[in-house]
Short mmCIF file of C-alpha atoms in Angstrom, two decimals:
data_model
loop_
_atom_site.label_atom_id
_atom_site.label_comp_id
_atom_site.label_asym_id
_atom_site.label_seq_id
_atom_site.Cartn_x
_atom_site.Cartn_y
_atom_site.Cartn_z
CA MET A 6 -67.91 35.80 -20.67
CA GLY A 7 -65.53 38.56 -21.79
CA ASN A 8 -64.75 39.36 -18.17
CA VAL A 9 -64.15 35.71 -17.52
CA ARG A 10 -61.71 35.53 -20.47
CA LYS A 11 -60.08 38.73 -19.30
CA ASN A 12 -59.73 37.32 -15.81
CA ILE A 13 -58.33 34.10 -17.24
CA LYS A 14 -55.77 36.07 -19.25
CA MET A 15 -54.91 38.14 -16.20
CA GLY A 16 -54.62 34.94 -14.18
CA ARG A 17 -52.31 33.47 -16.79
CA LYS A 18 -50.14 36.59 -16.74
CA VAL A 19 -49.98 36.52 -12.95
CA SER A 20 -49.24 32.81 -13.03
CA MET A 21 -46.50 33.28 -15.63
CA ARG A 22 -45.07 36.18 -13.62
CA LYS A 23 -45.03 33.99 -10.51
CA GLN A 24 -43.33 31.20 -12.44
CA LEU A 25 -40.70 33.62 -13.74
CA ILE A 26 -40.11 35.00 -10.25
CA SER A 27 -39.92 31.48 -8.83
CA ALA A 28 -37.47 30.46 -11.53
CA LEU A 29 -35.38 33.56 -10.83
CA VAL A 30 -35.40 32.88 -7.09
CA LEU A 31 -34.43 29.26 -7.74
CA ALA A 32 -31.61 30.35 -10.06
CA VAL A 33 -30.29 32.76 -7.43
CA ALA A 34 -30.55 30.07 -4.76
CA LEU A 35 -28.71 27.56 -6.93
CA THR A 36 -26.03 30.09 -7.79
CA THR A 37 -25.60 30.93 -4.12
CA SER A 38 -25.29 27.28 -3.11
CA ILE A 39 -23.03 26.25 -5.98
CA THR A 40 -20.60 29.17 -5.90
CA PRO A 41 -18.70 28.23 -2.69
CA THR A 42 -18.11 24.67 -3.92
CA PHE A 43 -16.99 25.91 -7.30
CA ALA A 44 -14.71 28.46 -5.66
CA ALA A 45 -13.23 25.77 -3.42
CA GLU A 46 -12.55 23.58 -6.45
CA LYS A 47 -10.83 26.46 -8.19
CA VAL A 48 -8.64 27.08 -5.15
CA GLU A 49 -7.73 23.40 -4.99
CA VAL A 50 -6.79 23.32 -8.67
CA LYS A 51 -4.77 26.49 -8.25
CA GLU A 52 -2.87 24.97 -5.33
CA ASN A 53 -2.16 21.79 -7.29
CA ARG A 54 -0.54 23.71 -10.14
CA GLY A 55 2.56 24.32 -8.06
CA ASN A 56 5.31 21.76 -7.60
CA VAL A 57 5.27 19.94 -4.29
CA PHE A 58 8.99 19.23 -4.55
CA SER A 59 12.08 21.07 -5.74
CA ALA A 60 15.15 19.60 -7.42
CA LYS A 61 17.06 19.60 -4.12
CA ASP A 62 14.39 17.31 -2.61
CA ILE A 63 15.30 14.51 -4.99
CA VAL A 64 17.25 11.85 -3.13
CA LEU A 65 18.43 8.76 -4.99
CA TYR A 66 18.17 5.23 -3.67
CA LYS A 67 21.18 3.39 -2.34
CA THR A 68 22.76 0.99 -4.84
CA ILE A 69 25.64 -1.47 -4.55
CA SER A 70 27.58 0.35 -7.28
CA ASP A 71 27.04 2.51 -10.34
CA ASP A 72 27.40 -0.47 -12.68
CA SER A 73 24.27 -2.65 -12.71
CA LYS A 74 25.74 -5.01 -15.31
CA GLN A 75 28.74 -5.75 -13.12
CA GLU A 76 26.45 -6.18 -10.10
CA LYS A 77 24.42 -8.81 -11.94
CA GLU A 78 27.52 -10.78 -13.00
CA LYS A 79 28.81 -10.74 -9.44
CA ALA A 80 25.42 -11.76 -8.02
CA MET A 81 25.20 -14.79 -10.29
CA VAL A 82 28.26 -16.10 -8.47
CA GLU A 83 27.71 -14.84 -4.93
CA HIS A 84 24.03 -15.81 -4.81
CA LYS A 85 24.14 -18.91 -7.01
CA ASP A 86 22.78 -21.14 -4.22
CA ALA A 87 19.79 -18.88 -3.58
CA ILE A 88 19.12 -18.56 -7.31
CA LYS A 89 19.15 -22.36 -7.63
CA ILE A 90 16.82 -22.81 -4.63
CA ILE A 91 14.36 -20.28 -6.04
CA LYS A 92 14.55 -21.78 -9.53
CA THR A 93 13.69 -25.20 -8.10
CA TYR A 94 10.83 -23.68 -6.09
CA ILE A 95 9.44 -22.02 -9.23
CA LYS A 96 9.62 -25.27 -11.18
CA THR A 97 8.13 -27.39 -8.39
CA ASN A 98 5.18 -25.03 -7.99
CA GLU A 99 4.78 -24.58 -11.77
CA LEU A 100 4.93 -20.81 -11.50
CA PRO A 101 4.86 -18.76 -14.73
CA ILE A 102 8.06 -16.91 -13.81
CA VAL A 103 11.29 -16.66 -15.78
CA SER A 104 14.46 -16.79 -13.66
CA ASP A 105 15.95 -13.54 -14.90
CA VAL A 106 17.39 -11.00 -12.47
CA ASN A 107 16.40 -8.18 -14.86
CA ASP A 108 12.77 -9.31 -15.12
CA PRO A 109 10.52 -7.13 -12.88
CA THR A 110 8.17 -10.09 -12.29
CA TYR A 111 11.08 -12.21 -11.09
CA GLN A 112 12.32 -9.36 -8.90
CA GLN A 113 8.91 -8.97 -7.26
CA PHE A 114 8.65 -12.72 -6.74
CA VAL A 115 12.06 -12.87 -5.05
CA LEU A 116 11.06 -9.99 -2.77
CA SER A 117 7.83 -11.82 -1.89
CA LEU A 118 9.94 -14.69 -0.55
CA GLY A 119 11.34 -12.33 2.06
CA GLY A 120 8.45 -13.30 4.34
CA SER A 121 8.36 -17.03 3.55
CA PHE A 122 10.33 -18.31 6.54
CA ASP A 123 8.34 -21.54 6.83
CA GLU A 124 8.81 -22.51 3.17
CA PHE A 125 12.54 -23.21 3.44
CA SER A 126 15.10 -24.53 5.88
CA GLU A 127 16.89 -22.03 8.09
CA GLU A 128 20.04 -22.38 5.98
CA GLU A 129 18.14 -21.93 2.72
CA MET A 130 16.22 -18.96 4.08
CA GLY A 131 19.45 -17.29 5.12
CA LYS A 132 20.68 -17.49 1.52
CA ILE A 133 17.33 -16.30 0.17
CA VAL A 134 17.22 -13.31 2.53
CA SER A 135 20.69 -12.31 1.35
CA PHE A 136 19.51 -12.51 -2.27
CA VAL A 137 16.32 -10.61 -1.41
CA LYS A 138 18.45 -7.76 -0.08
CA PHE A 139 20.53 -7.81 -3.25
CA ILE A 140 17.40 -7.57 -5.44
CA ASP A 141 16.07 -4.79 -3.22
CA LEU A 142 19.16 -2.72 -4.04
CA TYR A 143 19.59 -3.93 -7.62
CA GLU A 144 16.14 -2.76 -8.71
CA ASN A 145 16.97 0.73 -7.46
CA HIS A 146 18.86 1.54 -10.65
CA GLU A 147 15.55 1.78 -12.51
CA LYS A 148 13.98 3.88 -9.74
CA ASN A 149 16.95 6.23 -9.78
CA ASP A 150 16.60 6.71 -13.55
CA LYS A 151 13.03 7.91 -12.98
CA LEU A 152 14.09 10.16 -10.12
CA LYS A 153 16.80 11.72 -12.29
CA GLN A 154 14.19 12.49 -14.95
CA TYR A 155 12.08 14.30 -12.37
CA LYS A 156 15.12 16.16 -11.08
CA ASN A 157 15.86 17.43 -14.59
CA LYS A 158 12.26 18.60 -14.97
CA LEU A 159 12.35 20.45 -11.67
CA THR A 160 15.75 21.96 -12.44
CA ASN A 161 14.24 23.33 -15.65
CA ASN A 162 11.28 24.73 -13.66
CA THR A 163 8.79 22.41 -15.35
CA ILE A 164 5.40 22.42 -13.62
CA LEU A 165 4.53 18.85 -12.71
CA SER A 166 0.99 17.56 -13.04
CA GLU A 167 -0.90 16.36 -9.98
CA GLU A 168 -0.26 12.76 -11.05
CA GLU A 169 3.47 13.45 -11.49
CA ASN A 170 3.71 15.06 -8.04
CA ALA A 171 1.98 12.01 -6.55
CA GLU A 172 4.23 9.58 -8.43
CA LEU A 173 7.33 11.46 -7.34
CA ASN A 174 6.13 11.38 -3.74
CA SER A 175 5.70 7.61 -3.94
CA LEU A 176 9.09 7.18 -5.63
CA LEU A 177 11.19 9.01 -3.07
CA PRO A 178 12.93 6.81 -0.49
CA VAL A 179 12.01 6.94 3.17
CA SER A 180 14.65 8.94 5.00
CA SER A 181 17.18 6.88 6.93
CA ASN A 182 16.37 9.17 9.87
CA ALA A 183 12.64 8.46 9.70
CA GLU A 184 11.11 6.90 12.80
CA SER A 185 10.80 3.13 12.73
CA THR A 186 9.60 0.55 15.24
CA ALA A 187 12.34 -0.66 17.57
CA GLU A 188 12.57 -4.26 18.72
CA ASN A 189 12.43 -4.95 22.44
CA ALA A 190 15.35 -6.85 23.88
CA VAL A 191 14.10 -10.43 24.06
CA SER A 192 13.88 -11.99 27.49
CA THR A 193 12.51 -15.53 27.44
CA ASN A 194 11.67 -15.28 31.14
CA ASP A 195 9.23 -12.46 30.47
CA GLU A 196 7.64 -13.86 27.35
CA VAL A 197 4.11 -15.10 27.59
CA SER A 198 2.81 -17.92 25.43
CA GLY A 199 -0.69 -19.14 24.81
CA SER A 200 -3.78 -17.01 24.37
CA SER A 201 -3.76 -13.51 22.97
CA MET A 202 -2.76 -10.66 25.26
CA SER A 203 -4.46 -8.02 23.08
CA PRO A 204 -7.74 -6.50 24.25
CA MET A 205 -10.75 -7.61 22.26
CA THR A 206 -12.50 -4.33 21.87
CA VAL A 207 -13.83 -1.64 19.61
CA TYR A 208 -11.48 1.27 20.13
CA SER A 209 -12.64 4.86 20.58
CA ASN A 210 -11.84 5.60 16.93
CA GLY A 211 -14.25 2.84 15.85
CA TYR A 212 -11.63 0.25 14.92
CA ASP A 213 -12.53 -3.33 15.84
CA ASN A 214 -9.27 -5.28 15.94
CA ILE A 215 -11.02 -8.64 16.23
CA LYS A 216 -13.14 -8.04 13.13
CA ALA A 217 -9.92 -7.22 11.27
CA ARG A 218 -8.26 -10.35 12.63
CA ASP A 219 -11.23 -12.56 11.75
CA TYR A 220 -11.27 -11.21 8.20
CA ALA A 221 -7.58 -12.08 7.88
CA TYR A 222 -8.31 -15.56 9.22
CA LYS A 223 -11.11 -16.04 6.70
CA TRP A 224 -9.19 -14.92 3.61
CA TRP A 225 -5.54 -15.66 4.41
CA ASP A 226 -5.41 -18.45 1.82
CA GLY A 227 -8.02 -17.08 -0.58
CA ARG A 228 -9.04 -13.99 -2.52
CA ASN A 229 -12.27 -12.14 -1.79
CA PRO A 230 -14.06 -11.74 -5.16
CA ALA A 231 -15.46 -8.41 -3.97
CA TYR A 232 -11.93 -7.05 -4.46
CA ASP A 233 -11.16 -8.25 -7.98
CA TYR A 234 -9.45 -5.15 -9.41
CA TYR A 235 -5.94 -6.60 -9.46
CA ALA A 236 -7.11 -9.84 -11.09
CA TYR A 237 -9.03 -7.82 -13.68
CA LYS A 238 -5.94 -5.69 -14.29
CA GLU A 239 -3.91 -8.85 -14.94
CA GLY A 240 -6.60 -10.14 -17.32
CA CYS A 241 -7.54 -13.20 -15.30
CA SER A 242 -10.24 -14.40 -12.90
CA VAL A 243 -9.98 -13.86 -9.16
CA TYR A 244 -11.49 -17.35 -8.79
CA ASP A 245 -8.47 -18.88 -10.56
CA THR A 246 -5.70 -19.68 -8.07
CA ASN A 247 -3.12 -19.41 -10.86
CA CYS A 248 -4.22 -15.81 -11.28
CA TRP A 249 -3.17 -14.97 -7.72
CA LYS A 250 0.48 -15.50 -8.61
CA LYS A 251 0.47 -12.56 -11.02
CA TRP A 252 0.63 -9.75 -8.48
CA ASN A 253 1.88 -9.12 -4.95
CA ASP A 254 -1.28 -8.99 -2.85
CA CYS A 255 0.12 -8.30 0.61
CA THR A 256 -1.04 -4.70 0.96
CA ASN A 257 -4.39 -5.19 -0.78
CA PHE A 258 -5.13 -8.00 1.69
CA VAL A 259 -4.22 -5.94 4.77
CA SER A 260 -6.22 -2.95 3.51
CA GLN A 261 -9.28 -5.19 3.22
CA ALA A 262 -8.80 -6.46 6.77
CA ILE A 263 -8.47 -3.06 8.44
CA TYR A 264 -11.33 -1.67 6.35
CA THR A 265 -13.49 -4.53 7.62
CA GLY A 266 -12.26 -3.62 11.09
CA GLY A 267 -13.73 -0.17 10.70
CA MET A 268 -11.04 2.08 9.25
CA LYS A 269 -12.82 4.57 7.02
CA LEU A 270 -11.91 5.25 3.42
CA ARG A 271 -10.22 8.53 2.59
CA TYR A 272 -10.55 10.40 -0.68
CA GLY A 273 -7.77 12.82 -1.47
CA SER A 274 -7.46 15.03 -4.52
CA HIS A 275 -6.49 12.04 -6.66
CA TYR A 276 -6.24 8.27 -6.29
CA THR A 277 -2.46 8.59 -6.63
CA SER A 278 -2.29 10.96 -3.65
CA SER A 279 -0.91 9.66 -0.35
CA SER A 280 -3.87 11.31 1.40
CA SER A 281 -6.18 8.84 -0.38
CA TRP A 282 -6.90 5.36 0.90
CA SER A 283 -9.81 3.88 -0.99
CA TYR A 284 -11.06 0.99 -3.06
CA GLY A 285 -13.24 1.63 -6.10
CA VAL A 286 -13.17 1.33 -9.87
CA VAL A 287 -9.49 2.17 -9.48
CA PRO A 288 -8.08 1.70 -5.96
CA SER A 289 -5.82 4.35 -4.49
CA TYR A 290 -2.10 3.65 -4.71
CA SER A 291 -2.05 3.39 -0.92
CA TRP A 292 -4.62 0.58 -0.96
CA GLY A 293 -2.46 -1.93 -2.80
CA GLY A 294 1.13 -0.65 -2.72
CA ALA A 295 3.31 -1.23 0.35
CA HIS A 296 5.34 1.98 -0.02
CA ASN A 297 2.21 4.06 -0.66
CA PHE A 298 0.49 2.38 2.29
CA TYR A 299 3.36 3.55 4.48
CA LEU A 300 3.06 7.12 3.18
CA HIS A 301 -0.63 7.21 4.10
CA TRP A 302 -0.59 5.47 7.47
CA LYS A 303 2.56 7.05 8.90
CA SER A 304 0.61 10.30 8.81
CA ARG A 305 -2.75 8.88 9.78
CA ALA A 306 -1.66 6.55 12.59
CA GLY A 307 1.95 7.43 13.29
CA ILE A 308 4.77 4.93 13.71
CA ALA A 309 4.84 2.82 16.87
CA SER A 310 8.10 3.53 18.68
CA SER A 311 8.42 0.01 20.08
CA VAL A 312 7.19 -3.44 19.11
CA SER A 313 5.72 -3.83 22.62
CA ALA A 314 3.01 -1.31 21.69
CA LEU A 315 1.71 -3.45 18.82
CA GLN A 316 -1.43 -5.51 19.37
CA THR A 317 -3.71 -7.86 17.47
CA GLY A 318 -5.15 -6.00 14.48
CA ASP A 319 -2.17 -3.67 14.15
CA VAL A 320 -0.26 -3.50 10.88
CA VAL A 321 3.44 -3.70 10.05
CA ASN A 322 5.54 -2.77 7.02
CA ALA A 323 8.99 -4.13 6.21
CA ASP A 324 11.89 -2.62 4.31
CA PHE A 325 13.98 -5.67 3.43
CA GLY A 326 17.18 -3.99 2.29
CA GLY A 327 17.05 -0.83 4.38
CA ASP A 328 17.12 1.25 1.21
CA GLY A 329 14.06 3.36 2.02
CA GLN A 330 11.64 1.43 -0.20
CA ILE A 331 8.86 -0.36 1.71
CA ASP A 332 8.60 -3.93 0.43
CA HIS A 333 5.95 -5.80 2.41
CA THR A 334 2.81 -5.43 4.54
CA ALA A 335 1.32 -7.84 7.10
CA ILE A 336 -1.21 -7.78 9.94
CA ILE A 337 -0.67 -9.03 13.48
CA THR A 338 -3.39 -11.60 14.19
CA LYS A 339 -2.07 -13.07 17.44
CA ASN A 340 -0.23 -11.34 20.25
CA THR A 341 1.06 -13.34 23.20
CA GLY A 342 3.37 -10.84 24.84
CA SER A 343 5.56 -7.76 24.53
CA TYR A 344 8.33 -9.07 22.31
CA SER A 345 8.78 -9.48 18.58
CA SER A 346 8.54 -13.27 18.91
CA ASN A 347 5.04 -12.80 20.39
CA LYS A 348 3.68 -10.92 17.37
CA TYR A 349 2.31 -13.49 14.91
CA LEU A 350 1.73 -12.33 11.34
CA THR A 351 -0.88 -13.18 8.72
CA GLN A 352 -0.18 -12.13 5.15
CA HIS A 353 -0.59 -12.61 1.42
CA THR A 354 2.15 -13.22 -1.16
CA SER A 355 3.13 -15.57 0.07
CA ASP A 356 -0.04 -16.61 1.90
CA LYS A 357 0.67 -17.35 5.56
CA LYS A 358 -1.33 -17.58 8.76
CA GLU A 359 0.76 -17.08 11.90
CA THR A 360 3.73 -19.13 10.71
CA THR A 361 5.96 -16.06 11.03
CA THR A 362 6.54 -13.57 13.83
CA LEU A 363 8.13 -10.15 13.84
CA ALA A 364 11.22 -11.81 15.32
CA ASN A 365 11.84 -13.38 11.89
CA TRP A 366 11.86 -9.90 10.37
CA TYR A 367 14.17 -8.37 12.94
CA ASN A 368 16.53 -11.36 12.89
CA SER A 369 16.82 -10.94 9.12
CA GLY A 370 17.82 -7.31 9.50
CA TYR A 371 14.58 -5.88 8.09
CA LYS A 372 13.55 -2.37 9.05
CA VAL A 373 10.07 -2.46 10.60
CA TYR A 374 7.35 0.18 10.67
CA GLY A 375 4.36 -0.61 12.89
CA TYR A 376 1.02 1.19 13.18
CA GLU A 377 -1.19 1.24 16.27
CA MET A 378 -4.55 1.27 14.55
CA ASP A 379 -6.40 2.41 17.67
CA LYS A 380 -4.45 5.69 17.42
CA ALA A 381 -5.28 6.29 13.76
CA SER A 382 -7.50 9.21 12.82
CA ASN A 383 -10.82 7.90 11.61
#
């Protein structure tokens, strides 16, 4: 019995020793596997501590003058017809918008009308487009104030946070020398009308342009409740159509369409980073902001050199005033030829299905940036 107890004790000691050795081996293994990841994170944080920009990189937006007050007074006279048309439109549609040039909500609403060519007569739209371009430049005073604040920080060698670097990146205007998508010279003899000319295919990068198109068809005049962040942010229900008027949804809508078409989400160092394109608890800036969308996709897909290269399922951005701030996003859902008048657009804010073509944009003097989604990295 004593030997049995002794053997039991010895067995326990051996067992405990084995457990200790196993625990030690496991600890070493865990340390070995965790260390590279931890080291990589440290390197990433170390890299992000530096400033991405210097004071000399700060470029201000174009404005009409240095006196915003004088600009407003002049606009009330020069654009009085457009202001009256828009005021009537707001009243008729019972929109919760105050007609005040200094109100950011009003400014965003006016800009959203830059793609509403079927809502007004040609004469009215001409006046509205002119006012849209004024607003596009007028709102730059506020952007320039922010840029000047960043310039002062950088001049004083202040280290910007990761969020500040990302915000500054999204604030800076697109260079006037940046590549944009040129319009083909229109020749009515060569235009093709009727069915789509775009291939119905899944491209080698996995993008299905028809799935993207069909999603746009399904939701062009609605809001998918699976993407309710912006409604939640505004404190209203995505099921309430009055709620939809509280934010510009053009880029959020297009992001949903191309994601459905197979474009994969990207997770950068932060949701504010232009390398991110994702939807989650908080969507990336590039998911729902037109300018941020441009910053992401110009790198990921490149800019189409000519409108003839754009097909069904491809995406376009517009800069209304040519000031370097991207104002609008739409998706091409029908393509009947090589010219801008053959590229039919579907969009949100305002919600349209193929009532507008790229010709409307070019004829209005908008700067266009197109993305061939089959060439995007995925």
